[in-house]
Short mmCIF file of C-alpha atoms in Angstrom, two decimals:
data_model
loop_
_atom_site.label_atom_id
_atom_site.label_comp_id
_atom_site.label_asym_id
_atom_site.label_seq_id
_atom_site.Cartn_x
_atom_site.Cartn_y
_atom_site.Cartn_z
CA MET G 1 44.64 10.73 42.29
CA ARG G 2 44.22 6.95 42.55
CA TYR G 3 41.06 5.27 41.15
CA PRO G 4 39.72 1.96 42.45
CA LEU G 5 40.44 -0.92 40.06
CA ALA G 6 36.70 -1.58 39.60
CA THR G 7 36.15 2.02 38.50
CA LEU G 8 38.94 1.85 35.96
CA PHE G 9 37.67 -1.51 34.66
CA ALA G 10 34.14 -0.13 34.24
CA ALA G 11 35.48 2.90 32.40
CA LEU G 12 37.46 0.68 30.02
CA ILE G 13 34.37 -1.45 29.28
CA SER G 14 32.28 1.65 28.70
CA ALA G 15 34.86 3.10 26.32
CA SER G 16 35.14 -0.20 24.48
CA LEU G 17 31.38 -0.49 24.06
CA ALA G 18 31.13 3.11 22.88
CA HIS G 19 33.90 2.46 20.36
CA ALA G 20 32.12 -0.67 19.09
CA ALA G 21 28.67 0.91 18.80
CA THR G 22 27.04 0.63 15.40
CA PRO G 23 25.66 3.72 13.66
CA GLY G 24 22.16 2.55 14.58
CA GLN G 25 23.05 2.20 18.26
CA THR G 26 24.72 5.60 18.24
CA ALA G 27 21.64 7.21 16.71
CA CYS G 28 19.35 5.43 19.16
CA SER G 29 21.38 6.63 22.11
CA GLN G 30 21.31 10.21 20.86
CA ILE G 31 17.57 10.10 20.19
CA GLN G 32 16.86 8.63 23.62
CA GLY G 33 18.91 11.40 25.21
CA SER G 34 16.91 14.02 23.31
CA LEU G 35 13.37 12.60 23.41
CA GLY G 36 13.53 10.64 26.64
CA GLN G 37 13.47 6.94 27.43
CA GLY G 38 9.68 6.71 27.07
CA LYS G 39 9.86 7.33 23.32
CA VAL G 40 12.56 4.75 22.53
CA ALA G 41 12.32 0.96 22.81
CA ASN G 42 15.53 -1.04 22.67
CA PRO G 43 15.94 -4.67 21.55
CA ASN G 44 14.69 -7.02 24.23
CA LEU G 45 12.64 -10.19 23.96
CA LEU G 46 10.62 -9.02 26.96
CA ASN G 47 9.98 -5.54 25.58
CA PHE G 48 6.47 -5.91 24.15
CA GLN G 49 6.51 -2.51 22.49
CA TYR G 50 9.74 -3.20 20.62
CA GLN G 51 8.57 -6.68 19.59
CA GLN G 52 5.26 -5.30 18.35
CA SER G 53 7.06 -2.76 16.17
CA LYS G 54 9.59 -5.29 14.91
CA ASN G 55 7.01 -7.96 14.08
CA GLY G 56 3.91 -6.05 12.99
CA TYR G 57 4.27 -6.41 9.21
CA TRP G 58 1.76 -7.71 6.67
CA ASN G 59 4.66 -9.46 4.93
CA THR G 60 5.85 -11.53 7.88
CA ARG G 61 9.26 -12.14 6.30
CA LEU G 62 10.07 -8.55 7.28
CA ASN G 63 9.75 -9.59 10.94
CA ALA G 64 13.23 -11.12 10.68
CA ASN G 65 14.76 -7.63 10.74
CA ASN G 66 16.12 -6.39 14.05
CA PRO G 67 16.09 -2.59 14.36
CA ALA G 68 18.70 -1.03 16.60
CA CYS G 69 15.74 0.58 18.36
CA ALA G 70 12.16 1.63 17.73
CA VAL G 71 11.36 5.32 18.17
CA TYR G 72 7.81 6.56 18.82
CA PRO G 73 7.55 10.23 17.85
CA SER G 74 4.50 12.20 18.91
CA SER G 75 5.15 15.31 16.82
CA ALA G 76 6.93 16.64 13.75
CA SER G 77 9.55 18.03 16.11
CA ASP G 78 10.29 14.52 17.40
CA VAL G 79 10.70 13.27 13.84
CA SER G 80 13.02 16.17 13.04
CA THR G 81 15.17 15.49 16.10
CA SER G 82 15.35 11.80 15.17
CA LEU G 83 16.32 12.42 11.55
CA LYS G 84 19.11 14.79 12.57
CA ALA G 85 20.52 12.19 14.97
CA ILE G 86 20.22 9.43 12.35
CA LYS G 87 22.00 11.53 9.76
CA ALA G 88 24.77 12.53 12.15
CA ALA G 89 25.38 8.89 13.07
CA GLY G 90 25.27 7.68 9.47
CA SER G 91 22.61 5.13 10.37
CA ARG G 92 20.00 3.47 8.22
CA PHE G 93 16.36 4.03 9.15
CA ALA G 94 12.78 3.29 8.12
CA ILE G 95 9.40 4.96 8.56
CA LYS G 96 6.61 2.62 9.62
CA ALA G 97 2.96 3.65 9.59
CA GLY G 98 0.70 0.58 9.11
CA GLY G 99 3.41 -1.87 8.03
CA HIS G 100 1.41 -3.03 5.00
CA ASN G 101 4.08 -2.43 2.33
CA PRO G 102 5.55 -5.88 1.56
CA ASN G 103 8.87 -4.62 0.17
CA ALA G 104 11.98 -5.15 2.26
CA ASN G 105 13.47 -1.95 3.78
CA PHE G 106 10.60 0.26 2.63
CA SER G 107 9.09 0.39 6.13
CA SER G 108 11.50 -2.00 7.89
CA THR G 109 15.17 -1.91 8.75
CA ASN G 110 17.86 -4.21 10.09
CA ASN G 111 20.27 -2.59 12.60
CA GLY G 112 18.89 0.85 11.76
CA VAL G 113 16.41 3.13 13.51
CA LEU G 114 12.73 2.28 13.08
CA LEU G 115 10.54 5.38 13.33
CA ASP G 116 7.19 3.87 14.33
CA MET G 117 4.44 6.44 13.81
CA SER G 118 1.79 4.48 15.73
CA LYS G 119 1.58 7.06 18.55
CA MET G 120 0.67 9.88 16.15
CA THR G 121 -3.08 9.33 15.92
CA ASP G 122 -4.62 12.81 16.22
CA LYS G 123 -7.52 13.50 13.85
CA SER G 124 -10.02 16.34 13.41
CA TYR G 125 -12.72 17.69 11.11
CA ASP G 126 -13.19 21.30 10.04
CA PRO G 127 -16.74 21.70 8.70
CA ALA G 128 -16.15 25.33 7.71
CA LYS G 129 -13.28 24.37 5.40
CA GLY G 130 -14.64 20.94 4.52
CA THR G 131 -11.37 19.26 5.44
CA CYS G 132 -10.17 16.35 7.54
CA THR G 133 -6.76 16.43 9.25
CA TYR G 134 -5.04 13.35 10.61
CA GLN G 135 -1.63 12.07 11.65
CA PRO G 136 0.12 9.09 10.01
CA GLY G 137 -0.30 6.63 12.90
CA ASN G 138 -3.97 6.14 12.04
CA LYS G 139 -5.24 3.20 10.05
CA PHE G 140 -7.93 4.00 7.54
CA GLY G 141 -10.56 2.05 9.46
CA ASP G 142 -9.98 4.29 12.49
CA LEU G 143 -10.36 7.35 10.29
CA TYR G 144 -13.55 6.12 8.63
CA GLU G 145 -15.13 5.40 12.02
CA PHE G 146 -14.12 8.79 13.44
CA TYR G 147 -15.37 10.84 10.49
CA GLU G 148 -18.64 8.92 10.12
CA GLN G 149 -20.10 10.86 13.08
CA PHE G 150 -19.84 14.03 10.96
CA GLY G 151 -21.43 12.48 7.88
CA VAL G 152 -18.15 12.59 5.95
CA THR G 153 -15.27 10.34 5.02
CA ILE G 154 -12.01 10.48 3.09
CA THR G 155 -10.72 8.71 -0.01
CA GLY G 156 -8.47 6.04 1.42
CA ALA G 157 -7.78 2.30 1.40
CA ARG G 158 -10.45 -0.26 0.56
CA LEU G 159 -9.33 -2.37 3.54
CA SER G 160 -9.84 -0.83 6.95
CA GLY G 161 -6.63 -2.26 8.41
CA VAL G 162 -4.27 -0.51 5.98
CA GLY G 163 -2.17 2.38 7.27
CA SER G 164 -2.47 5.95 6.04
CA GLY G 165 0.88 5.81 4.23
CA LEU G 166 -0.90 4.09 1.35
CA GLY G 167 -2.20 7.48 0.24
CA LEU G 168 1.29 8.68 -0.71
CA GLY G 169 1.50 5.99 -3.38
CA GLY G 170 -1.77 7.03 -5.02
CA GLY G 171 -4.38 5.18 -3.01
CA LEU G 172 -7.33 3.48 -4.72
CA SER G 173 -10.63 3.89 -2.91
CA TYR G 174 -14.17 2.64 -3.35
CA LEU G 175 -14.89 6.34 -3.89
CA SER G 176 -12.27 6.79 -6.62
CA GLY G 177 -14.80 6.77 -9.44
CA GLU G 178 -16.26 9.95 -7.96
CA TYR G 179 -13.25 11.65 -6.39
CA GLY G 180 -10.09 10.22 -7.91
CA LEU G 181 -7.23 8.70 -5.93
CA SER G 182 -6.40 9.41 -2.30
CA VAL G 183 -3.64 11.83 -3.33
CA ASP G 184 -6.12 13.87 -5.36
CA GLY G 185 -7.85 14.88 -2.14
CA PHE G 186 -4.70 16.21 -0.45
CA GLN G 187 -5.00 19.89 0.55
CA SER G 188 -1.78 20.26 2.52
CA LEU G 189 0.90 18.10 4.13
CA GLU G 190 3.13 18.73 7.11
CA VAL G 191 6.50 17.34 6.03
CA VAL G 192 9.82 16.86 7.79
CA LEU G 193 12.48 17.26 5.12
CA PRO G 194 15.71 15.19 5.04
CA SER G 195 17.46 18.24 6.53
CA GLY G 196 15.14 18.10 9.55
CA GLU G 197 13.30 21.29 8.55
CA ILE G 198 9.53 21.18 9.10
CA VAL G 199 7.44 22.67 6.29
CA THR G 200 3.83 22.75 5.12
CA ALA G 201 3.45 21.73 1.50
CA SER G 202 0.39 22.80 -0.48
CA LYS G 203 -0.48 24.29 -3.86
CA THR G 204 0.74 27.68 -2.60
CA SER G 205 3.53 26.68 -0.19
CA TYR G 206 6.35 24.46 -1.43
CA PRO G 207 4.18 23.59 -4.47
CA ASP G 208 6.88 21.46 -6.10
CA LEU G 209 7.19 19.30 -2.98
CA PHE G 210 3.40 19.08 -2.74
CA PHE G 211 3.22 17.95 -6.37
CA ALA G 212 5.84 15.23 -5.83
CA MET G 213 4.19 13.87 -2.71
CA ARG G 214 0.86 13.47 -4.47
CA GLY G 215 1.74 9.99 -5.68
CA GLY G 216 5.40 10.47 -6.60
CA GLY G 217 7.13 8.08 -4.24
CA GLY G 218 6.11 8.87 -0.68
CA ASN G 219 9.01 9.28 1.72
CA ALA G 220 11.53 9.81 -1.09
CA TYR G 221 11.18 13.54 -0.34
CA GLY G 222 10.45 13.70 3.39
CA VAL G 223 8.34 12.30 6.21
CA VAL G 224 4.68 13.29 6.33
CA THR G 225 3.58 13.99 9.90
CA SER G 226 0.09 15.38 9.16
CA TYR G 227 -2.39 15.18 6.28
CA THR G 228 -5.15 17.69 5.54
CA VAL G 229 -7.52 16.31 2.90
CA THR G 230 -10.89 17.05 1.36
CA ALA G 231 -13.84 15.71 3.34
CA ARG G 232 -16.32 13.72 1.22
CA LYS G 233 -20.01 13.55 2.06
CA VAL G 234 -21.01 9.97 2.81
CA GLY G 235 -24.25 8.10 3.37
CA LYS G 236 -25.33 4.50 2.88
CA PHE G 237 -23.78 2.12 0.36
CA HIS G 238 -25.07 -0.91 -1.48
CA SER G 239 -22.09 -3.24 -1.25
CA GLY G 240 -21.11 -6.87 -1.04
CA LEU G 241 -19.49 -9.82 -2.78
CA LEU G 242 -20.51 -11.84 -5.81
CA VAL G 243 -18.71 -15.19 -5.90
CA TYR G 244 -18.39 -17.32 -9.04
CA ALA G 245 -17.17 -20.81 -9.84
CA LEU G 246 -14.28 -21.50 -12.21
CA ASN G 247 -16.44 -22.40 -15.22
CA GLU G 248 -17.62 -18.76 -15.47
CA THR G 249 -14.11 -17.42 -16.16
CA ASN G 250 -14.66 -16.02 -19.63
CA ARG G 251 -18.00 -14.41 -18.85
CA VAL G 252 -16.65 -12.71 -15.72
CA LEU G 253 -13.58 -11.43 -17.57
CA GLU G 254 -15.79 -10.00 -20.30
CA ALA G 255 -18.07 -8.40 -17.72
CA VAL G 256 -15.10 -6.76 -15.97
CA HIS G 257 -13.83 -5.46 -19.31
CA ASP G 258 -17.24 -4.10 -20.31
CA PHE G 259 -17.79 -2.46 -16.92
CA THR G 260 -14.39 -0.76 -17.15
CA ARG G 261 -14.99 0.43 -20.70
CA TYR G 262 -18.65 1.42 -20.63
CA ASN G 263 -19.62 2.31 -17.06
CA THR G 264 -20.51 6.00 -16.83
CA ASN G 265 -21.84 6.02 -13.26
CA PRO G 266 -19.01 7.26 -11.00
CA LYS G 267 -20.81 5.92 -7.92
CA ALA G 268 -20.33 2.32 -9.13
CA ASN G 269 -16.95 0.75 -8.35
CA LEU G 270 -15.55 -2.74 -8.19
CA ILE G 271 -12.52 -4.98 -7.78
CA ALA G 272 -12.47 -8.43 -9.38
CA THR G 273 -10.12 -10.94 -7.78
CA TRP G 274 -9.21 -14.45 -8.84
CA GLU G 275 -8.04 -16.49 -5.83
CA LYS G 276 -6.18 -19.78 -6.20
CA ILE G 277 -4.99 -22.25 -3.56
CA PRO G 278 -2.76 -25.27 -4.33
CA LEU G 279 -5.29 -28.10 -4.00
CA PRO G 280 -4.60 -31.35 -5.87
CA ASP G 281 -5.83 -31.28 -9.47
CA LEU G 282 -8.98 -33.44 -9.21
CA ASN G 283 -10.79 -31.71 -12.08
CA ILE G 284 -13.57 -30.56 -9.76
CA ASN G 285 -12.72 -26.84 -9.86
CA LEU G 286 -12.48 -26.31 -6.11
CA ASP G 287 -9.06 -24.68 -6.14
CA GLU G 288 -10.08 -21.36 -7.68
CA ILE G 289 -12.86 -18.84 -7.15
CA PHE G 290 -13.69 -15.42 -8.54
CA ILE G 291 -14.80 -12.74 -6.12
CA LEU G 292 -16.30 -9.46 -7.21
CA PHE G 293 -16.24 -6.63 -4.67
CA ALA G 294 -19.19 -4.52 -5.84
CA VAL G 295 -19.51 -1.16 -4.04
CA TYR G 296 -22.10 1.46 -4.95
CA ASP G 297 -22.23 4.88 -3.27
CA GLY G 298 -25.98 4.90 -2.60
CA GLU G 299 -28.71 2.49 -1.62
CA ASP G 300 -29.89 1.53 -5.12
CA PRO G 301 -27.30 0.53 -7.74
CA GLY G 302 -29.96 0.03 -10.42
CA ASN G 303 -28.47 -1.89 -13.35
CA SER G 304 -24.86 -0.94 -12.63
CA TYR G 305 -23.87 -4.57 -12.01
CA LYS G 306 -26.39 -6.34 -14.25
CA ASN G 307 -23.66 -7.88 -16.40
CA PHE G 308 -22.40 -9.60 -13.26
CA THR G 309 -25.69 -10.62 -11.69
CA ASP G 310 -26.76 -12.18 -15.00
CA ILE G 311 -23.86 -14.62 -14.69
CA PRO G 312 -24.65 -17.66 -12.50
CA HIS G 313 -22.99 -17.16 -9.12
CA ILE G 314 -22.73 -19.17 -5.94
CA LEU G 315 -22.98 -16.31 -3.43
CA ASP G 316 -24.31 -12.76 -3.33
CA THR G 317 -23.79 -10.81 -0.08
CA ARG G 318 -24.75 -7.35 -1.38
CA GLN G 319 -26.87 -5.25 0.92
CA VAL G 320 -27.17 -1.70 2.26
CA ARG G 321 -24.30 -0.88 4.63
CA SER G 322 -22.40 2.08 6.04
CA TYR G 323 -19.05 2.96 4.52
CA VAL G 324 -17.34 1.76 7.71
CA SER G 325 -19.05 -1.60 7.35
CA THR G 326 -18.21 -1.75 3.65
CA THR G 327 -14.48 -1.37 4.22
CA ARG G 328 -14.48 -3.67 7.24
CA ASP G 329 -16.93 -6.47 6.44
CA LEU G 330 -16.07 -6.98 2.77
CA ALA G 331 -12.45 -7.50 3.74
CA THR G 332 -13.20 -10.64 5.77
CA PRO G 333 -11.54 -13.11 5.29
CA PHE G 334 -9.09 -10.88 3.41
CA ALA G 335 -8.62 -8.45 6.31
CA THR G 336 -5.10 -7.19 6.80
CA ASP G 337 -4.41 -8.84 10.15
CA ILE G 338 -5.95 -12.18 9.14
CA SER G 339 -4.05 -12.29 5.86
CA LYS G 340 -0.61 -11.63 7.35
CA GLY G 341 1.94 -14.05 5.92
CA SER G 342 4.87 -14.31 3.55
CA ASN G 343 3.20 -11.91 1.11
CA THR G 344 4.62 -10.21 -1.97
CA PHE G 345 3.04 -8.07 -4.70
CA ARG G 346 3.73 -7.43 -8.35
CA VAL G 347 1.88 -4.99 -10.59
CA SER G 348 1.10 -4.55 -14.26
CA VAL G 349 -1.01 -2.17 -16.33
CA HIS G 350 -3.03 -2.91 -19.47
CA ALA G 351 -5.03 -0.98 -22.01
CA ILE G 352 -8.74 -1.55 -22.53
CA ASP G 353 -8.65 -1.89 -26.32
CA ASP G 354 -6.67 -5.13 -26.65
CA ASP G 355 -6.80 -8.60 -25.12
CA THR G 356 -3.63 -8.42 -23.04
CA TYR G 357 -5.75 -8.48 -19.88
CA LYS G 358 -7.00 -11.95 -20.94
CA GLN G 359 -3.49 -13.04 -21.77
CA ALA G 360 -2.37 -11.92 -18.31
CA TYR G 361 -5.06 -14.03 -16.66
CA ASP G 362 -4.20 -17.07 -18.81
CA GLN G 363 -0.50 -16.78 -17.98
CA TRP G 364 -1.17 -16.40 -14.26
CA ARG G 365 -3.50 -19.40 -14.11
CA ALA G 366 -1.24 -21.66 -16.18
CA TRP G 367 1.69 -20.71 -13.95
CA ALA G 368 -0.27 -21.37 -10.74
CA GLN G 369 -1.28 -24.81 -12.06
CA ARG G 370 2.28 -26.05 -12.58
CA PRO G 371 3.07 -28.82 -10.04
CA GLU G 372 6.50 -27.43 -9.18
CA ILE G 373 4.88 -24.04 -8.47
CA LYS G 374 1.86 -25.38 -6.55
CA SER G 375 4.22 -27.03 -4.07
CA LYS G 376 5.71 -23.66 -3.13
CA TYR G 377 2.74 -21.35 -2.45
CA MET G 378 -0.24 -21.15 -0.10
CA LEU G 379 -2.23 -18.60 -2.09
CA THR G 380 -1.92 -16.59 -5.25
CA SER G 381 -4.39 -14.07 -6.60
CA LEU G 382 -4.89 -11.71 -9.50
CA ASP G 383 -6.87 -8.49 -8.99
CA PHE G 384 -8.37 -6.45 -11.80
CA GLN G 385 -8.57 -2.81 -10.69
CA PRO G 386 -10.46 -0.66 -13.21
CA VAL G 387 -9.23 2.87 -13.80
CA LEU G 388 -12.46 4.44 -14.99
CA ARG G 389 -12.73 7.56 -17.13
CA SER G 390 -14.66 9.18 -14.29
CA LEU G 391 -11.66 8.51 -11.99
CA THR G 392 -9.14 10.22 -14.27
CA ASP G 393 -11.58 13.09 -14.91
CA ALA G 394 -12.00 13.57 -11.15
CA SER G 395 -8.23 13.57 -10.70
CA LYS G 396 -7.69 16.19 -13.39
CA SER G 397 -10.45 18.41 -12.00
CA GLN G 398 -8.50 18.65 -8.73
CA GLY G 399 -5.19 19.49 -10.37
CA GLY G 400 -3.97 16.00 -11.16
CA ASN G 401 -1.20 14.12 -9.40
CA ALA G 402 2.39 13.06 -9.89
CA MET G 403 1.37 10.23 -12.22
CA ASP G 404 -0.23 12.69 -14.66
CA MET G 405 -2.74 9.94 -15.33
CA PRO G 406 -3.78 9.41 -18.96
CA ASP G 407 -7.52 9.37 -19.58
CA GLY G 408 -9.27 6.17 -18.55
CA PRO G 409 -10.42 3.54 -19.00
CA TRP G 410 -7.60 1.05 -18.42
CA PHE G 411 -6.62 -1.65 -15.89
CA TRP G 412 -4.16 -1.95 -13.06
CA LEU G 413 -3.47 -5.63 -12.33
CA ASN G 414 -2.24 -6.65 -8.90
CA TYR G 415 -0.59 -10.05 -8.42
CA LEU G 416 -0.27 -11.52 -4.92
CA LEU G 417 1.87 -14.47 -3.88
CA THR G 418 1.76 -15.98 -0.38
CA THR G 419 4.37 -18.63 0.40
CA PRO G 420 4.62 -20.97 3.43
CA PRO G 421 6.76 -19.71 6.33
CA THR G 422 8.66 -23.01 6.26
CA LEU G 423 9.78 -22.59 2.64
CA SER G 424 13.56 -22.83 2.32
CA ALA G 425 15.52 -19.80 1.16
CA SER G 426 16.42 -21.46 -2.15
CA ASP G 427 12.81 -22.45 -2.86
CA TYR G 428 11.62 -18.97 -1.89
CA ASN G 429 14.09 -17.29 -4.24
CA GLU G 430 13.18 -19.74 -6.98
CA ILE G 431 9.43 -19.11 -6.83
CA GLN G 432 9.92 -15.35 -6.56
CA GLU G 433 12.01 -15.35 -9.73
CA SER G 434 9.41 -17.52 -11.47
CA PHE G 435 6.65 -15.18 -10.22
CA LYS G 436 8.50 -12.22 -11.73
CA GLU G 437 9.01 -14.00 -15.06
CA MET G 438 5.33 -14.95 -15.25
CA VAL G 439 4.16 -11.35 -14.76
CA ASN G 440 6.62 -10.15 -17.41
CA VAL G 441 5.44 -12.61 -20.08
CA VAL G 442 2.63 -10.21 -21.02
CA PRO G 443 4.31 -6.79 -21.23
CA ALA G 444 2.74 -3.85 -19.42
CA ALA G 445 1.35 -1.05 -21.56
CA LYS G 446 4.18 1.38 -22.31
CA ASN G 447 2.06 4.53 -22.20
CA LEU G 448 0.40 3.89 -18.83
CA PRO G 449 1.85 4.30 -15.31
CA LEU G 450 2.49 1.40 -12.99
CA PHE G 451 0.72 1.66 -9.62
CA ILE G 452 3.13 2.36 -6.77
CA ASN G 453 0.93 0.78 -4.09
CA ASP G 454 1.15 -2.66 -5.72
CA ALA G 455 4.68 -2.59 -7.14
CA ALA G 456 7.47 -4.95 -6.13
CA TYR G 457 10.77 -3.40 -5.03
CA ASP G 458 12.46 -4.17 -8.37
CA GLN G 459 9.69 -2.76 -10.57
CA ASN G 460 10.26 0.94 -9.73
CA PRO G 461 7.13 2.59 -11.21
CA LEU G 462 8.58 6.13 -11.29
CA PRO G 463 10.20 5.90 -14.76
CA THR G 464 6.77 4.95 -16.16
CA PHE G 465 5.42 8.38 -15.14
CA SER G 466 5.46 11.14 -17.75
CA THR G 467 6.59 13.44 -14.91
CA TYR G 468 9.67 11.37 -14.04
CA GLN G 469 12.30 13.98 -14.88
CA ARG G 470 10.41 16.65 -12.93
CA LEU G 471 10.15 14.32 -9.91
CA LYS G 472 13.85 13.52 -10.18
CA SER G 473 14.78 17.20 -10.00
CA ILE G 474 12.47 17.74 -7.00
CA LYS G 475 14.10 14.79 -5.26
CA ALA G 476 17.54 16.29 -5.87
CA LYS G 477 16.38 19.65 -4.50
CA TYR G 478 15.02 18.34 -1.19
CA ASP G 479 17.55 15.53 -0.62
CA PRO G 480 20.67 17.05 -2.20
CA ASP G 481 23.19 14.88 -0.37
CA GLY G 482 21.24 11.65 -0.91
CA PHE G 483 20.52 11.04 2.79
CA PHE G 484 17.16 9.39 2.17
CA SER G 485 18.37 7.76 -1.05
CA SER G 486 21.20 5.96 0.71
CA LYS G 487 19.86 5.38 4.22
CA THR G 488 16.26 4.22 3.77
CA GLY G 489 14.35 2.09 1.29
CA GLY G 490 11.84 3.31 -1.25
CA TRP G 491 11.62 4.19 -4.89
CA ALA G 492 14.91 5.22 -6.43
CA PHE G 493 15.94 7.96 -8.86
CA PRO G 494 19.05 6.54 -10.53
#
């Protein structure tokens, strides 16, 4: 049989392209064949859906990655099908929920398959069981608004624009003093294992997996496709910001320390953040401010914040608000979308009974004042995040989590660095190395766990957990051939 020349030429091109396909392209083609074209977006400048997935990161440097395709699963079955195709092709991949993690390859990928969970937004409330169930495509603000109609909420992010994946790393909430971390409220998780098997993990079903996923490294063990968590009764809050000038540094630091050490009211919570921008040094103290996020679960905080209100301040926005308003309004102008930029985190942890927390502040401020550093950043901040005794007690009363948190009180410190998008690669690498060295000058407490949600990619908090060896064995059990370890980013078990 004779074939037209054009037919033969087309067949040769097709064979050549198939031979040259990357593992990511091969996986994408297989997934599209299984799930249908509507659930896969291929690279194209005119494809809005693909561009939105590729570029929707809080750390905008991650937008430079070019996934082989973006996949939009709508069920655990879709995720399973996708993982099997990815594994068969030997492709890299990433799981993206809200895109808030600033670490490269944790929720982003270059030339691999990006599983964008944004279409999985189902949510429900079961009043008989007192539980809330939701899929990973929801942002916490969406969840707070939905559950408010039932008079309940969940322990989740303090910023409404953060994605639900934050909970897998622990998850600090304005309700943590009462209820512990986000992971402490987990009742069950629908998980797609690296093998593609779909299981439900709880205290009675796959209990080892459930333990590991309560703060032990998130998608190191599988992909969560549904969360069922404890519903928390919610009413009105007294919440707002107290803003201080630079000359009140020592008094504010002492007040934060004393609140962390002595506060016994679990309804009173706070974050203290020192924000610095690189203005010229004119000795007029306009380049740095202290902002206290004061959130009280109830309409009357009494004297819970008296140590702070006694200090002269330049602004006090505290008033009675809903929880939805608290997580939305207090974030402005620090809201997730507004604050997108070249953002990176580092984390440290400090005991309450020494002055290392003061040393950490002094080191950070001195570093941020250096002329060669000021020329390379747009914003840097230092957040004091109290871990109250009531928080650790609440965690233990619900079975604890993968961190096996020592009794409070102590501090988690979160360092933020935002650099200009025009910064050269050499300058960027230089300031990042300097940033790392500055944080390490004051060593973290050896007997306290680092906080996964705020950790840089090279800090790997897992070895600071007393449960590390147990987590390592669970990881080996559910990912025996190292599929997730080698083909997606996240916390490692060397």
